[in-house]
PDB file of C-alpha atoms in Angstrom:
ATOM      1  CA  MET A   1       0.007 -19.306   3.555  1.00 37.00           C
ATOM      2  CA  THR A   2      -2.026 -17.585   6.273  1.00 41.00           C
ATOM      3  CA  LEU A   3      -0.517 -14.818   8.341  1.00 41.00           C
ATOM      4  CA  ALA A   4      -0.987 -14.645  12.071  1.00 44.00           C
ATOM      5  CA  VAL A   5      -2.729 -11.303  12.227  1.00 45.00           C
ATOM      6  CA  GLY A   6      -4.709  -9.891  15.087  1.00 46.00           C
ATOM      7  CA  PRO A   7      -8.234  -8.506  15.012  1.00 48.00           C
ATOM      8  CA  ALA A   8      -6.900  -4.948  14.752  1.00 60.00           C
ATOM      9  CA  THR A   9      -4.626  -5.707  11.783  1.00 90.00           C
ATOM     10  CA  SER A  10      -5.673  -3.446   8.950  1.00 94.00           C
ATOM     11  CA  ALA A  11      -4.414  -2.441   5.546  1.00 96.00           C
ATOM     12  CA  LEU A  12      -4.945   0.622   3.412  1.00 97.00           C
ATOM     13  CA  VAL A  13      -5.002  -0.291  -0.280  1.00 98.00           C
ATOM     14  CA  VAL A  14      -4.696   2.666  -2.650  1.00 98.00           C
ATOM     15  CA  GLU A  15      -5.383   1.387  -6.161  1.00 97.00           C
ATOM     16  CA  ASP A  16      -7.431   2.883  -8.997  1.00 96.00           C
ATOM     17  CA  ASP A  17      -7.738  -0.336 -11.007  1.00 96.00           C
ATOM     18  CA  GLU A  18     -10.941  -2.045  -9.875  1.00 96.00           C
ATOM     19  CA  HIS A  19      -9.729  -5.571 -10.654  1.00 96.00           C
ATOM     20  CA  ILE A  20      -6.415  -5.191  -8.868  1.00 96.00           C
ATOM     21  CA  SER A  21      -8.025  -3.563  -5.817  1.00 96.00           C
ATOM     22  CA  TYR A  22     -10.535  -6.413  -5.630  1.00 96.00           C
ATOM     23  CA  LEU A  23      -7.715  -8.978  -5.861  1.00 95.00           C
ATOM     24  CA  LEU A  24      -5.683  -7.210  -3.155  1.00 97.00           C
ATOM     25  CA  GLN A  25      -8.734  -6.950  -0.916  1.00 97.00           C
ATOM     26  CA  PHE A  26      -9.459 -10.656  -1.390  1.00 96.00           C
ATOM     27  CA  ILE A  27      -5.853 -11.693  -0.645  1.00 94.00           C
ATOM     28  CA  LEU A  28      -5.620  -9.525   2.459  1.00 95.00           C
ATOM     29  CA  GLU A  29      -9.055 -10.347   3.886  1.00 95.00           C
ATOM     30  CA  ARG A  30      -8.404 -14.050   3.387  1.00 93.00           C
ATOM     31  CA  ASP A  31      -5.381 -13.591   5.624  1.00 90.00           C
ATOM     32  CA  GLY A  32      -7.294 -11.744   8.338  1.00 91.00           C
ATOM     33  CA  PHE A  33      -6.792  -8.099   7.453  1.00 94.00           C
ATOM     34  CA  VAL A  34      -9.476  -5.449   7.660  1.00 96.00           C
ATOM     35  CA  VAL A  35      -9.064  -3.650   4.333  1.00 97.00           C
ATOM     36  CA  HIS A  36      -9.707   0.027   3.655  1.00 98.00           C
ATOM     37  CA  LEU A  37      -9.826   0.916  -0.047  1.00 98.00           C
ATOM     38  CA  ALA A  38      -9.018   4.263  -1.613  1.00 98.00           C
ATOM     39  CA  ARG A  39      -9.596   4.450  -5.350  1.00 97.00           C
ATOM     40  CA  ASP A  40      -7.576   7.614  -6.026  1.00 98.00           C
ATOM     41  CA  GLY A  41      -5.102   9.991  -4.449  1.00 97.00           C
ATOM     42  CA  ARG A  42      -7.787  12.300  -3.114  1.00 98.00           C
ATOM     43  CA  GLU A  43      -9.560   9.480  -1.208  1.00 98.00           C
ATOM     44  CA  ALA A  44      -6.212   8.270   0.148  1.00 98.00           C
ATOM     45  CA  LYS A  45      -5.243  11.776   1.314  1.00 98.00           C
ATOM     46  CA  GLN A  46      -8.561  12.115   3.124  1.00 97.00           C
ATOM     47  CA  PHE A  47      -8.103   8.708   4.787  1.00 97.00           C
ATOM     48  CA  ILE A  48      -4.549   9.552   5.887  1.00 97.00           C
ATOM     49  CA  GLU A  49      -5.619  12.877   7.368  1.00 95.00           C
ATOM     50  CA  GLN A  50      -8.734  11.593   9.139  1.00 96.00           C
ATOM     51  CA  ASN A  51      -7.959   8.062  10.372  1.00 96.00           C
ATOM     52  CA  PRO A  52      -5.509   6.291  12.617  1.00 95.00           C
ATOM     53  CA  PRO A  53      -2.769   4.505  10.706  1.00 96.00           C
ATOM     54  CA  PRO A  54      -3.314   0.941   9.496  1.00 96.00           C
ATOM     55  CA  SER A  55      -0.828  -1.884   9.976  1.00 95.00           C
ATOM     56  CA  ILE A  56       0.392  -1.600   6.374  1.00 96.00           C
ATOM     57  CA  VAL A  57      -0.219   0.443   3.211  1.00 98.00           C
ATOM     58  CA  LEU A  58      -0.217  -0.934  -0.340  1.00 98.00           C
ATOM     59  CA  LEU A  59       0.121   2.022  -2.675  1.00 97.00           C
ATOM     60  CA  ASP A  60       0.005   2.413  -6.439  1.00 97.00           C
ATOM     61  CA  VAL A  61       2.127   5.153  -8.005  1.00 95.00           C
ATOM     62  CA  MET A  62      -0.067   6.226 -10.907  1.00 95.00           C
ATOM     63  CA  LEU A  63      -3.298   7.536  -9.396  1.00 97.00           C
ATOM     64  CA  PRO A  64      -5.823  10.220 -10.288  1.00 96.00           C
ATOM     65  CA  PHE A  65      -5.585  13.553  -8.410  1.00 96.00           C
ATOM     66  CA  LEU A  66      -2.482  12.789  -6.295  1.00 96.00           C
ATOM     67  CA  ASP A  67       0.197  10.233  -7.188  1.00 96.00           C
ATOM     68  CA  GLY A  68       1.755   7.634  -4.916  1.00 97.00           C
ATOM     69  CA  PHE A  69       4.979   9.607  -4.488  1.00 96.00           C
ATOM     70  CA  ALA A  70       3.058  12.569  -3.047  1.00 96.00           C
ATOM     71  CA  LEU A  71       1.027  10.249  -0.824  1.00 97.00           C
ATOM     72  CA  VAL A  72       4.140   8.628   0.661  1.00 97.00           C
ATOM     73  CA  ALA A  73       5.524  12.075   1.473  1.00 95.00           C
ATOM     74  CA  LEU A  74       2.165  13.103   2.958  1.00 96.00           C
ATOM     75  CA  LEU A  75       1.806  10.074   5.193  1.00 95.00           C
ATOM     76  CA  ARG A  76       5.426  10.261   6.347  1.00 96.00           C
ATOM     77  CA  ALA A  77       4.714  13.876   7.405  1.00 95.00           C
ATOM     78  CA  GLN A  78       1.968  12.630   9.767  1.00 95.00           C
ATOM     79  CA  PRO A  79       3.545  11.737  13.136  1.00 95.00           C
ATOM     80  CA  ALA A  80       1.313   8.703  13.707  1.00 96.00           C
ATOM     81  CA  TRP A  81       2.046   7.351  10.204  1.00 96.00           C
ATOM     82  CA  LYS A  82       5.862   7.689  10.201  1.00 95.00           C
ATOM     83  CA  THR A  83       6.534   4.018  10.953  1.00 95.00           C
ATOM     84  CA  VAL A  84       3.694   2.401   8.974  1.00 96.00           C
ATOM     85  CA  PRO A  85       5.189   0.028   6.379  1.00 97.00           C
ATOM     86  CA  VAL A  86       4.438   1.168   2.835  1.00 98.00           C
ATOM     87  CA  ILE A  87       4.725  -1.188  -0.119  1.00 97.00           C
ATOM     88  CA  MET A  88       4.536   0.462  -3.515  1.00 97.00           C
ATOM     89  CA  LEU A  89       2.718  -1.790  -5.959  1.00 95.00           C
ATOM     90  CA  THR A  90       3.009  -0.359  -9.451  1.00 92.00           C
ATOM     91  CA  ALA A  91       3.618  -0.927 -13.128  1.00 92.00           C
ATOM     92  CA  LYS A  92       6.402   1.690 -13.141  1.00 91.00           C
ATOM     93  CA  THR A  93       9.613  -0.271 -13.625  1.00 91.00           C
ATOM     94  CA  GLN A  94      12.261   2.401 -14.153  1.00 93.00           C
ATOM     95  CA  GLU A  95      15.044   2.628 -11.616  1.00 94.00           C
ATOM     96  CA  LYS A  96      14.403   6.350 -11.112  1.00 95.00           C
ATOM     97  CA  ASP A  97      10.828   5.597  -9.970  1.00 94.00           C
ATOM     98  CA  ILE A  98      11.966   2.892  -7.561  1.00 94.00           C
ATOM     99  CA  VAL A  99      14.646   5.161  -6.099  1.00 95.00           C
ATOM    100  CA  ARG A 100      12.191   8.055  -5.812  1.00 94.00           C
ATOM    101  CA  ALA A 101       9.630   5.902  -3.974  1.00 95.00           C
ATOM    102  CA  LEU A 102      12.235   4.618  -1.541  1.00 95.00           C
ATOM    103  CA  ASP A 103      13.631   8.136  -1.053  1.00 94.00           C
ATOM    104  CA  GLU A 104      10.133   9.420  -0.247  1.00 93.00           C
ATOM    105  CA  GLY A 105       9.827   6.802   2.496  1.00 95.00           C
ATOM    106  CA  ALA A 106       8.413   3.636   0.947  1.00 97.00           C
ATOM    107  CA  ASN A 107       9.660   0.438   2.584  1.00 97.00           C
ATOM    108  CA  ASP A 108       9.368  -1.823  -0.450  1.00 97.00           C
ATOM    109  CA  TYR A 109       8.561  -1.704  -4.174  1.00 96.00           C
ATOM    110  CA  ILE A 110       6.805  -4.453  -6.138  1.00 96.00           C
ATOM    111  CA  VAL A 111       6.288  -4.261  -9.891  1.00 94.00           C
ATOM    112  CA  LYS A 112       2.976  -5.345 -11.448  1.00 93.00           C
ATOM    113  CA  PRO A 113       2.077  -7.933 -12.432  1.00 92.00           C
ATOM    114  CA  PHE A 114       2.851  -9.306  -8.998  1.00 93.00           C
ATOM    115  CA  GLN A 115       2.775 -12.807  -7.559  1.00 94.00           C
ATOM    116  CA  PRO A 116       0.304 -13.090  -4.639  1.00 94.00           C
ATOM    117  CA  ALA A 117       2.594 -15.400  -2.637  1.00 93.00           C
ATOM    118  CA  GLU A 118       5.507 -12.980  -2.983  1.00 94.00           C
ATOM    119  CA  LEU A 119       3.309 -10.056  -1.934  1.00 95.00           C
ATOM    120  CA  LEU A 120       2.134 -11.949   1.156  1.00 92.00           C
ATOM    121  CA  ALA A 121       5.718 -12.858   2.048  1.00 91.00           C
ATOM    122  CA  ARG A 122       6.695  -9.201   1.911  1.00 94.00           C
ATOM    123  CA  ILE A 123       3.660  -8.180   3.967  1.00 93.00           C
ATOM    124  CA  LYS A 124       4.506 -10.877   6.483  1.00 88.00           C
ATOM    125  CA  ARG A 125       8.056  -9.558   6.737  1.00 90.00           C
ATOM    126  CA  PHE A 126       6.733  -6.163   7.809  1.00 88.00           C
ATOM    127  CA  SER A 127       4.048  -7.657  10.076  1.00 74.00           C
ATOM    128  CA  SER A 128       6.702  -9.743  11.840  1.00 59.00           C
ATOM    129  CA  ARG A 129       8.903  -6.697  12.300  1.00 49.00           C
ATOM    130  CA  LYS A 130       6.111  -4.941  14.217  1.00 46.00           C
ATOM    131  CA  ALA A 131       5.500  -7.901  16.519  1.00 39.00           C
TER     132      ALA A 131
END
């Protein structure tokens, strides 16, 4: 499945696991996204504060320096980032974590291990909404 994405379609992937970030980058680039990687909460915070918002954010919860919950709150506090779709992609499966992420402003929550086709379908859902 290939998404119809434009040349300016970009994604911020915040993931500290090297293998997962490589897989996400591969999946997204194959579908036409320009991918920006942040390997920890500090890099993500810097990106959020210094760059225009991407088309979508894929965000882990458990990160060094600043967790995904804090990053969702931070990006939602930035006027330009308020409407950027955020998909939490994490191994945390407890209901309280899912509710917290959604309460902080995440649009979706996917538990690892994830299925690439399902992830792309969810990304497509948010890409279509923006069109």
